[in-house]
mmCIF file with all atom_site columns, C-alpha atoms in Angstrom:
data_model
loop_
_atom_site.group_PDB
_atom_site.id
_atom_site.type_symbol
_atom_site.label_atom_id
_atom_site.label_alt_id
_atom_site.label_comp_id
_atom_site.label_asym_id
_atom_site.label_entity_id
_atom_site.label_seq_id
_atom_site.pdbx_PDB_ins_code
_atom_site.Cartn_x
_atom_site.Cartn_y
_atom_site.Cartn_z
_atom_site.occupancy
_atom_site.B_iso_or_equiv
_atom_site.pdbx_formal_charge
_atom_site.auth_seq_id
_atom_site.auth_comp_id
_atom_site.auth_asym_id
_atom_site.auth_atom_id
_atom_site.pdbx_PDB_model_num
ATOM 1   C CA . PRO A 1 1   ? 155.094 48.125 3.088   1.00 0.00 ? 22  PRO A CA 1
ATOM 2   C CA . LEU A 1 2   ? 154.462 46.676 -0.391  1.00 0.00 ? 23  LEU A CA 1
ATOM 3   C CA . SER A 1 3   ? 151.080 45.072 -0.904  1.00 0.00 ? 24  SER A CA 1
ATOM 4   C CA . GLU A 1 4   ? 151.881 43.881 -4.420  1.00 0.00 ? 25  GLU A CA 1
ATOM 5   C CA . PRO A 1 5   ? 154.100 40.849 -5.157  1.00 0.00 ? 26  PRO A CA 1
ATOM 6   C CA . LEU A 1 6   ? 157.166 42.887 -6.133  1.00 0.00 ? 27  LEU A CA 1
ATOM 7   C CA . LEU A 1 7   ? 160.896 42.536 -5.632  1.00 0.00 ? 28  LEU A CA 1
ATOM 8   C CA . ALA A 1 8   ? 162.448 45.860 -4.582  1.00 0.00 ? 29  ALA A CA 1
ATOM 9   C CA . LEU A 1 9   ? 166.002 46.070 -5.907  1.00 0.00 ? 30  LEU A CA 1
ATOM 10  C CA . ASN A 1 10  ? 168.738 48.243 -4.453  1.00 0.00 ? 31  ASN A CA 1
ATOM 11  C CA . GLY A 1 11  ? 169.669 50.540 -7.317  1.00 0.00 ? 32  GLY A CA 1
ATOM 12  C CA . GLU A 1 12  ? 172.431 52.183 -5.334  1.00 0.00 ? 33  GLU A CA 1
ATOM 13  C CA . SER A 1 13  ? 176.018 51.086 -5.727  1.00 0.00 ? 34  SER A CA 1
ATOM 14  C CA . LEU A 1 14  ? 177.212 48.468 -3.279  1.00 0.00 ? 35  LEU A CA 1
ATOM 15  C CA . LEU A 1 15  ? 180.462 50.430 -3.241  1.00 0.00 ? 36  LEU A CA 1
ATOM 16  C CA . ASP A 1 16  ? 178.847 53.198 -1.220  1.00 0.00 ? 37  ASP A CA 1
ATOM 17  C CA . GLY A 1 17  ? 178.356 50.957 1.801   1.00 0.00 ? 38  GLY A CA 1
ATOM 18  C CA . ARG A 1 18  ? 174.848 49.703 1.063   1.00 0.00 ? 39  ARG A CA 1
ATOM 19  C CA . THR A 1 19  ? 174.248 46.188 2.323   1.00 0.00 ? 40  THR A CA 1
ATOM 20  C CA . ILE A 1 20  ? 170.793 45.232 1.044   1.00 0.00 ? 41  ILE A CA 1
ATOM 21  C CA . ASN A 1 21  ? 170.581 43.718 -2.432  1.00 0.00 ? 42  ASN A CA 1
ATOM 22  C CA . ASN A 1 22  ? 166.806 43.301 -2.530  1.00 0.00 ? 43  ASN A CA 1
ATOM 23  C CA . VAL A 1 23  ? 163.658 43.103 -0.415  1.00 0.00 ? 44  VAL A CA 1
ATOM 24  C CA . CYS A 1 24  ? 160.395 41.305 -1.025  1.00 0.00 ? 45  CYS A CA 1
ATOM 25  C CA . PHE A 1 25  ? 157.282 40.547 0.973   1.00 0.00 ? 46  PHE A CA 1
ATOM 26  C CA . PRO A 1 26  ? 156.364 36.868 0.495   1.00 0.00 ? 47  PRO A CA 1
ATOM 27  C CA . SER A 1 27  ? 153.116 37.429 2.403   1.00 0.00 ? 48  SER A CA 1
ATOM 28  C CA . ALA A 1 28  ? 151.936 39.566 -0.550  1.00 0.00 ? 49  ALA A CA 1
ATOM 29  C CA . VAL A 1 29  ? 151.958 36.326 -2.579  1.00 0.00 ? 50  VAL A CA 1
ATOM 30  C CA . ALA A 1 30  ? 150.980 33.897 0.191   1.00 0.00 ? 51  ALA A CA 1
ATOM 31  C CA . PRO A 1 31  ? 148.998 35.742 2.904   1.00 0.00 ? 52  PRO A CA 1
ATOM 32  C CA . ALA A 1 32  ? 149.263 32.740 5.231   1.00 0.00 ? 53  ALA A CA 1
ATOM 33  C CA . TYR A 1 33  ? 152.984 33.499 5.634   1.00 0.00 ? 54  TYR A CA 1
ATOM 34  C CA . ALA A 1 34  ? 152.097 36.283 8.107   1.00 0.00 ? 55  ALA A CA 1
ATOM 35  C CA . PRO A 1 35  ? 149.341 36.835 10.676  1.00 0.00 ? 56  PRO A CA 1
ATOM 36  C CA . ALA A 1 36  ? 146.353 38.886 9.513   1.00 0.00 ? 57  ALA A CA 1
ATOM 37  C CA . GLY A 1 37  ? 147.238 42.577 9.320   1.00 0.00 ? 58  GLY A CA 1
ATOM 38  C CA . HIS A 1 38  ? 150.993 41.883 9.183   1.00 0.00 ? 59  HIS A CA 1
ATOM 39  C CA . SER A 1 39  ? 153.578 41.306 6.464   1.00 0.00 ? 60  SER A CA 1
ATOM 40  C CA . LEU A 1 40  ? 156.633 39.094 6.197   1.00 0.00 ? 61  LEU A CA 1
ATOM 41  C CA . ALA A 1 41  ? 159.684 40.856 4.789   1.00 0.00 ? 62  ALA A CA 1
ATOM 42  C CA . SER A 1 42  ? 162.577 38.977 3.202   1.00 0.00 ? 63  SER A CA 1
ATOM 43  C CA . VAL A 1 43  ? 165.853 40.879 2.853   1.00 0.00 ? 64  VAL A CA 1
ATOM 44  C CA . THR A 1 44  ? 168.708 39.563 0.708   1.00 0.00 ? 65  THR A CA 1
ATOM 45  C CA . ILE A 1 45  ? 172.333 40.466 1.319   1.00 0.00 ? 66  ILE A CA 1
ATOM 46  C CA . VAL A 1 46  ? 174.933 39.312 -1.194  1.00 0.00 ? 67  VAL A CA 1
ATOM 47  C CA . GLY A 1 47  ? 178.404 38.378 -0.032  1.00 0.00 ? 68  GLY A CA 1
ATOM 48  C CA . ALA A 1 48  ? 179.739 38.135 3.496   1.00 0.00 ? 69  ALA A CA 1
ATOM 49  C CA . PRO A 1 49  ? 179.327 41.425 5.378   1.00 0.00 ? 70  PRO A CA 1
ATOM 50  C CA . ALA A 1 50  ? 182.180 42.276 7.716   1.00 0.00 ? 71  ALA A CA 1
ATOM 51  C CA . LEU A 1 51  ? 179.752 43.237 10.490  1.00 0.00 ? 72  LEU A CA 1
ATOM 52  C CA . ALA A 1 52  ? 178.714 41.237 13.522  1.00 0.00 ? 73  ALA A CA 1
ATOM 53  C CA . GLU A 1 53  ? 175.048 40.158 13.401  1.00 0.00 ? 74  GLU A CA 1
ATOM 54  C CA . ALA A 1 54  ? 173.873 42.894 15.813  1.00 0.00 ? 75  ALA A CA 1
ATOM 55  C CA . GLU A 1 55  ? 175.659 45.596 13.783  1.00 0.00 ? 76  GLU A CA 1
ATOM 56  C CA . LEU A 1 56  ? 174.388 44.122 10.533  1.00 0.00 ? 77  LEU A CA 1
ATOM 57  C CA . LEU A 1 57  ? 170.823 44.197 11.845  1.00 0.00 ? 78  LEU A CA 1
ATOM 58  C CA . LEU A 1 58  ? 171.190 47.902 12.721  1.00 0.00 ? 79  LEU A CA 1
ATOM 59  C CA . ASP A 1 59  ? 172.656 48.645 9.292   1.00 0.00 ? 80  ASP A CA 1
ATOM 60  C CA . VAL A 1 60  ? 169.871 46.774 7.497   1.00 0.00 ? 81  VAL A CA 1
ATOM 61  C CA . ARG A 1 61  ? 167.185 48.493 9.597   1.00 0.00 ? 82  ARG A CA 1
ATOM 62  C CA . ALA A 1 62  ? 168.667 51.899 8.774   1.00 0.00 ? 83  ALA A CA 1
ATOM 63  C CA . GLN A 1 63  ? 168.576 51.096 5.064   1.00 0.00 ? 84  GLN A CA 1
ATOM 64  C CA . LEU A 1 64  ? 165.031 49.747 5.278   1.00 0.00 ? 85  LEU A CA 1
ATOM 65  C CA . GLU A 1 65  ? 163.962 52.918 7.069   1.00 0.00 ? 86  GLU A CA 1
ATOM 66  C CA . ARG A 1 66  ? 165.268 54.995 4.145   1.00 0.00 ? 87  ARG A CA 1
ATOM 67  C CA . TRP A 1 67  ? 163.179 52.846 1.809   1.00 0.00 ? 88  TRP A CA 1
ATOM 68  C CA . PHE A 1 68  ? 159.981 52.354 3.844   1.00 0.00 ? 89  PHE A CA 1
ATOM 69  C CA . GLY A 1 69  ? 159.974 55.070 6.505   1.00 0.00 ? 90  GLY A CA 1
ATOM 70  C CA . GLU A 1 70  ? 159.554 54.965 10.244  1.00 0.00 ? 91  GLU A CA 1
ATOM 71  C CA . GLU A 1 71  ? 157.202 51.975 10.174  1.00 0.00 ? 92  GLU A CA 1
ATOM 72  C CA . VAL A 1 72  ? 160.382 49.864 10.034  1.00 0.00 ? 93  VAL A CA 1
ATOM 73  C CA . HIS A 1 73  ? 160.778 50.563 13.778  1.00 0.00 ? 94  HIS A CA 1
ATOM 74  C CA . THR A 1 74  ? 157.716 48.377 14.377  1.00 0.00 ? 95  THR A CA 1
ATOM 75  C CA . TRP A 1 75  ? 159.099 45.448 12.407  1.00 0.00 ? 96  TRP A CA 1
ATOM 76  C CA . ARG A 1 76  ? 160.333 42.441 14.394  1.00 0.00 ? 97  ARG A CA 1
ATOM 77  C CA . PHE A 1 77  ? 163.475 40.564 13.338  1.00 0.00 ? 98  PHE A CA 1
ATOM 78  C CA . LEU A 1 78  ? 162.618 36.864 13.110  1.00 0.00 ? 99  LEU A CA 1
ATOM 79  C CA . GLY A 1 79  ? 165.913 35.351 12.033  1.00 0.00 ? 100 GLY A CA 1
ATOM 80  C CA . SER A 1 80  ? 168.562 35.062 9.400   1.00 0.00 ? 101 SER A CA 1
ATOM 81  C CA . PHE A 1 81  ? 169.731 32.288 7.132   1.00 0.00 ? 102 PHE A CA 1
ATOM 82  C CA . VAL A 1 82  ? 173.177 32.149 5.568   1.00 0.00 ? 103 VAL A CA 1
ATOM 83  C CA . CYS A 1 83  ? 173.161 30.439 2.173   1.00 0.00 ? 104 CYS A CA 1
ATOM 84  C CA . ARG A 1 84  ? 176.764 30.176 1.095   1.00 0.00 ? 105 ARG A CA 1
ATOM 85  C CA . TYR A 1 85  ? 177.148 29.611 -2.625  1.00 0.00 ? 106 TYR A CA 1
ATOM 86  C CA . ALA A 1 86  ? 173.405 30.173 -3.125  1.00 0.00 ? 107 ALA A CA 1
ATOM 87  C CA . GLN A 1 87  ? 174.106 31.389 -6.633  1.00 0.00 ? 108 GLN A CA 1
ATOM 88  C CA . PRO A 1 88  ? 177.130 30.897 -8.834  1.00 0.00 ? 109 PRO A CA 1
ATOM 89  C CA . ALA A 1 89  ? 179.437 33.879 -9.102  1.00 0.00 ? 110 ALA A CA 1
ATOM 90  C CA . GLN A 1 90  ? 179.397 35.400 -12.559 1.00 0.00 ? 111 GLN A CA 1
ATOM 91  C CA . GLU A 1 91  ? 181.666 38.370 -12.286 1.00 0.00 ? 112 GLU A CA 1
ATOM 92  C CA . PRO A 1 92  ? 182.696 40.376 -15.339 1.00 0.00 ? 113 PRO A CA 1
ATOM 93  C CA . PRO A 1 93  ? 184.082 39.829 -17.797 1.00 0.00 ? 114 PRO A CA 1
ATOM 94  C CA . ASN A 1 94  ? 181.652 37.088 -18.731 1.00 0.00 ? 115 ASN A CA 1
ATOM 95  C CA . GLU A 1 95  ? 183.056 35.862 -22.040 1.00 0.00 ? 116 GLU A CA 1
ATOM 96  C CA . ASP A 1 96  ? 180.547 33.035 -22.309 1.00 0.00 ? 117 ASP A CA 1
ATOM 97  C CA . GLY A 1 97  ? 177.539 35.312 -21.888 1.00 0.00 ? 118 GLY A CA 1
ATOM 98  C CA . PHE A 1 98  ? 174.514 34.492 -19.799 1.00 0.00 ? 119 PHE A CA 1
ATOM 99  C CA . MET A 1 99  ? 173.033 31.753 -21.951 1.00 0.00 ? 120 MET A CA 1
ATOM 100 C CA . ARG A 1 100 ? 175.606 29.006 -22.377 1.00 0.00 ? 121 ARG A CA 1
ATOM 101 C CA . GLN A 1 101 ? 174.988 25.983 -24.574 1.00 0.00 ? 122 GLN A CA 1
ATOM 102 C CA . VAL A 1 102 ? 172.855 23.290 -22.965 1.00 0.00 ? 123 VAL A CA 1
ATOM 103 C CA . LYS A 1 103 ? 173.891 20.496 -25.356 1.00 0.00 ? 124 LYS A CA 1
ATOM 104 C CA . LEU A 1 104 ? 177.422 19.413 -24.552 1.00 0.00 ? 125 LEU A CA 1
ATOM 105 C CA . ARG A 1 105 ? 177.491 16.539 -27.068 1.00 0.00 ? 126 ARG A CA 1
ATOM 106 C CA . PRO A 1 106 ? 174.936 14.190 -28.608 1.00 0.00 ? 127 PRO A CA 1
ATOM 107 C CA . GLY A 1 107 ? 172.856 12.738 -25.791 1.00 0.00 ? 128 GLY A CA 1
ATOM 108 C CA . LEU A 1 108 ? 174.436 14.914 -23.067 1.00 0.00 ? 129 LEU A CA 1
ATOM 109 C CA . TYR A 1 109 ? 172.565 18.013 -21.904 1.00 0.00 ? 130 TYR A CA 1
ATOM 110 C CA . VAL A 1 110 ? 173.098 20.299 -18.952 1.00 0.00 ? 131 VAL A CA 1
ATOM 111 C CA . CYS A 1 111 ? 170.987 23.014 -17.367 1.00 0.00 ? 132 CYS A CA 1
ATOM 112 C CA . GLY A 1 112 ? 170.936 25.212 -14.293 1.00 0.00 ? 133 GLY A CA 1
ATOM 113 C CA . ASP A 1 113 ? 171.594 28.753 -13.174 1.00 0.00 ? 134 ASP A CA 1
ATOM 114 C CA . HIS A 1 114 ? 175.296 28.244 -13.869 1.00 0.00 ? 135 HIS A CA 1
ATOM 115 C CA . ARG A 1 115 ? 174.380 28.087 -17.594 1.00 0.00 ? 136 ARG A CA 1
ATOM 116 C CA . ALA A 1 116 ? 172.353 31.331 -17.554 1.00 0.00 ? 137 ALA A CA 1
ATOM 117 C CA . THR A 1 117 ? 171.812 34.237 -15.192 1.00 0.00 ? 138 THR A CA 1
ATOM 118 C CA . PRO A 1 118 ? 172.483 33.263 -11.564 1.00 0.00 ? 139 PRO A CA 1
ATOM 119 C CA . SER A 1 119 ? 168.822 33.272 -10.505 1.00 0.00 ? 140 SER A CA 1
ATOM 120 C CA . LEU A 1 120 ? 165.688 31.176 -10.389 1.00 0.00 ? 141 LEU A CA 1
ATOM 121 C CA . ASN A 1 121 ? 164.703 32.683 -13.729 1.00 0.00 ? 142 ASN A CA 1
ATOM 122 C CA . GLY A 1 122 ? 168.064 31.674 -15.183 1.00 0.00 ? 143 GLY A CA 1
ATOM 123 C CA . ALA A 1 123 ? 167.662 28.122 -13.900 1.00 0.00 ? 144 ALA A CA 1
ATOM 124 C CA . LEU A 1 124 ? 164.167 27.864 -15.373 1.00 0.00 ? 145 LEU A CA 1
ATOM 125 C CA . ALA A 1 125 ? 165.210 29.387 -18.716 1.00 0.00 ? 146 ALA A CA 1
ATOM 126 C CA . SER A 1 126 ? 168.160 27.019 -18.931 1.00 0.00 ? 147 SER A CA 1
ATOM 127 C CA . GLY A 1 127 ? 165.930 24.061 -18.095 1.00 0.00 ? 148 GLY A CA 1
ATOM 128 C CA . ARG A 1 128 ? 163.479 25.074 -20.813 1.00 0.00 ? 149 ARG A CA 1
ATOM 129 C CA . LEU A 1 129 ? 166.306 25.346 -23.370 1.00 0.00 ? 150 LEU A CA 1
ATOM 130 C CA . ALA A 1 130 ? 167.660 21.938 -22.374 1.00 0.00 ? 151 ALA A CA 1
ATOM 131 C CA . ALA A 1 131 ? 164.207 20.360 -22.629 1.00 0.00 ? 152 ALA A CA 1
ATOM 132 C CA . GLU A 1 132 ? 163.679 21.936 -26.054 1.00 0.00 ? 153 GLU A CA 1
ATOM 133 C CA . ALA A 1 133 ? 167.069 20.613 -27.203 1.00 0.00 ? 154 ALA A CA 1
ATOM 134 C CA . VAL A 1 134 ? 166.235 17.094 -26.006 1.00 0.00 ? 155 VAL A CA 1
ATOM 135 C CA . LEU A 1 135 ? 162.847 17.187 -27.728 1.00 0.00 ? 156 LEU A CA 1
ATOM 136 C CA . SER A 1 136 ? 164.362 18.546 -30.926 1.00 0.00 ? 157 SER A CA 1
ATOM 137 C CA . ASP A 1 137 ? 167.063 15.866 -30.991 1.00 0.00 ? 158 ASP A CA 1
ATOM 138 C CA . ALA A 1 138 ? 164.525 13.107 -30.209 1.00 0.00 ? 159 ALA A CA 1
ATOM 139 C CA . ALA A 1 139 ? 162.067 14.216 -32.889 1.00 0.00 ? 160 ALA A CA 1
ATOM 140 C CA . PRO A 1 140 ? 161.798 11.820 -35.835 1.00 0.00 ? 161 PRO A CA 1
ATOM 141 C CA . LEU A 1 141 ? 163.212 13.141 -39.083 1.00 0.00 ? 162 LEU A CA 1
#
């Protein structure tokens, strides 16, 4: 499907009935994640779909087929994992922006994806900002 380590984002509106948020192939990064000649696909769905698992699987397969063609028929479903509250909700309007202050008061710092974009990148960026603030405050004058 994708041999490069890319994250394929759904650019279509979720309002038009699309379920998939993104797809990636972890085996493109770590080949040991799949047997030789095969790929491991990871599909992310945001929210709680109103479909039963069997219906959801059919819906997801239909969407994947539009993206990757008929080869999707040869893909085997391995399982699903529900991660409730995997990322903090940051629905508009977002008055505080996506990079909130990491220094709450002298000596008290906070970081995490709830302080930035709700993602691994946001968590890492927030952690970097918090570390920089600590180092700056600890630096001798």
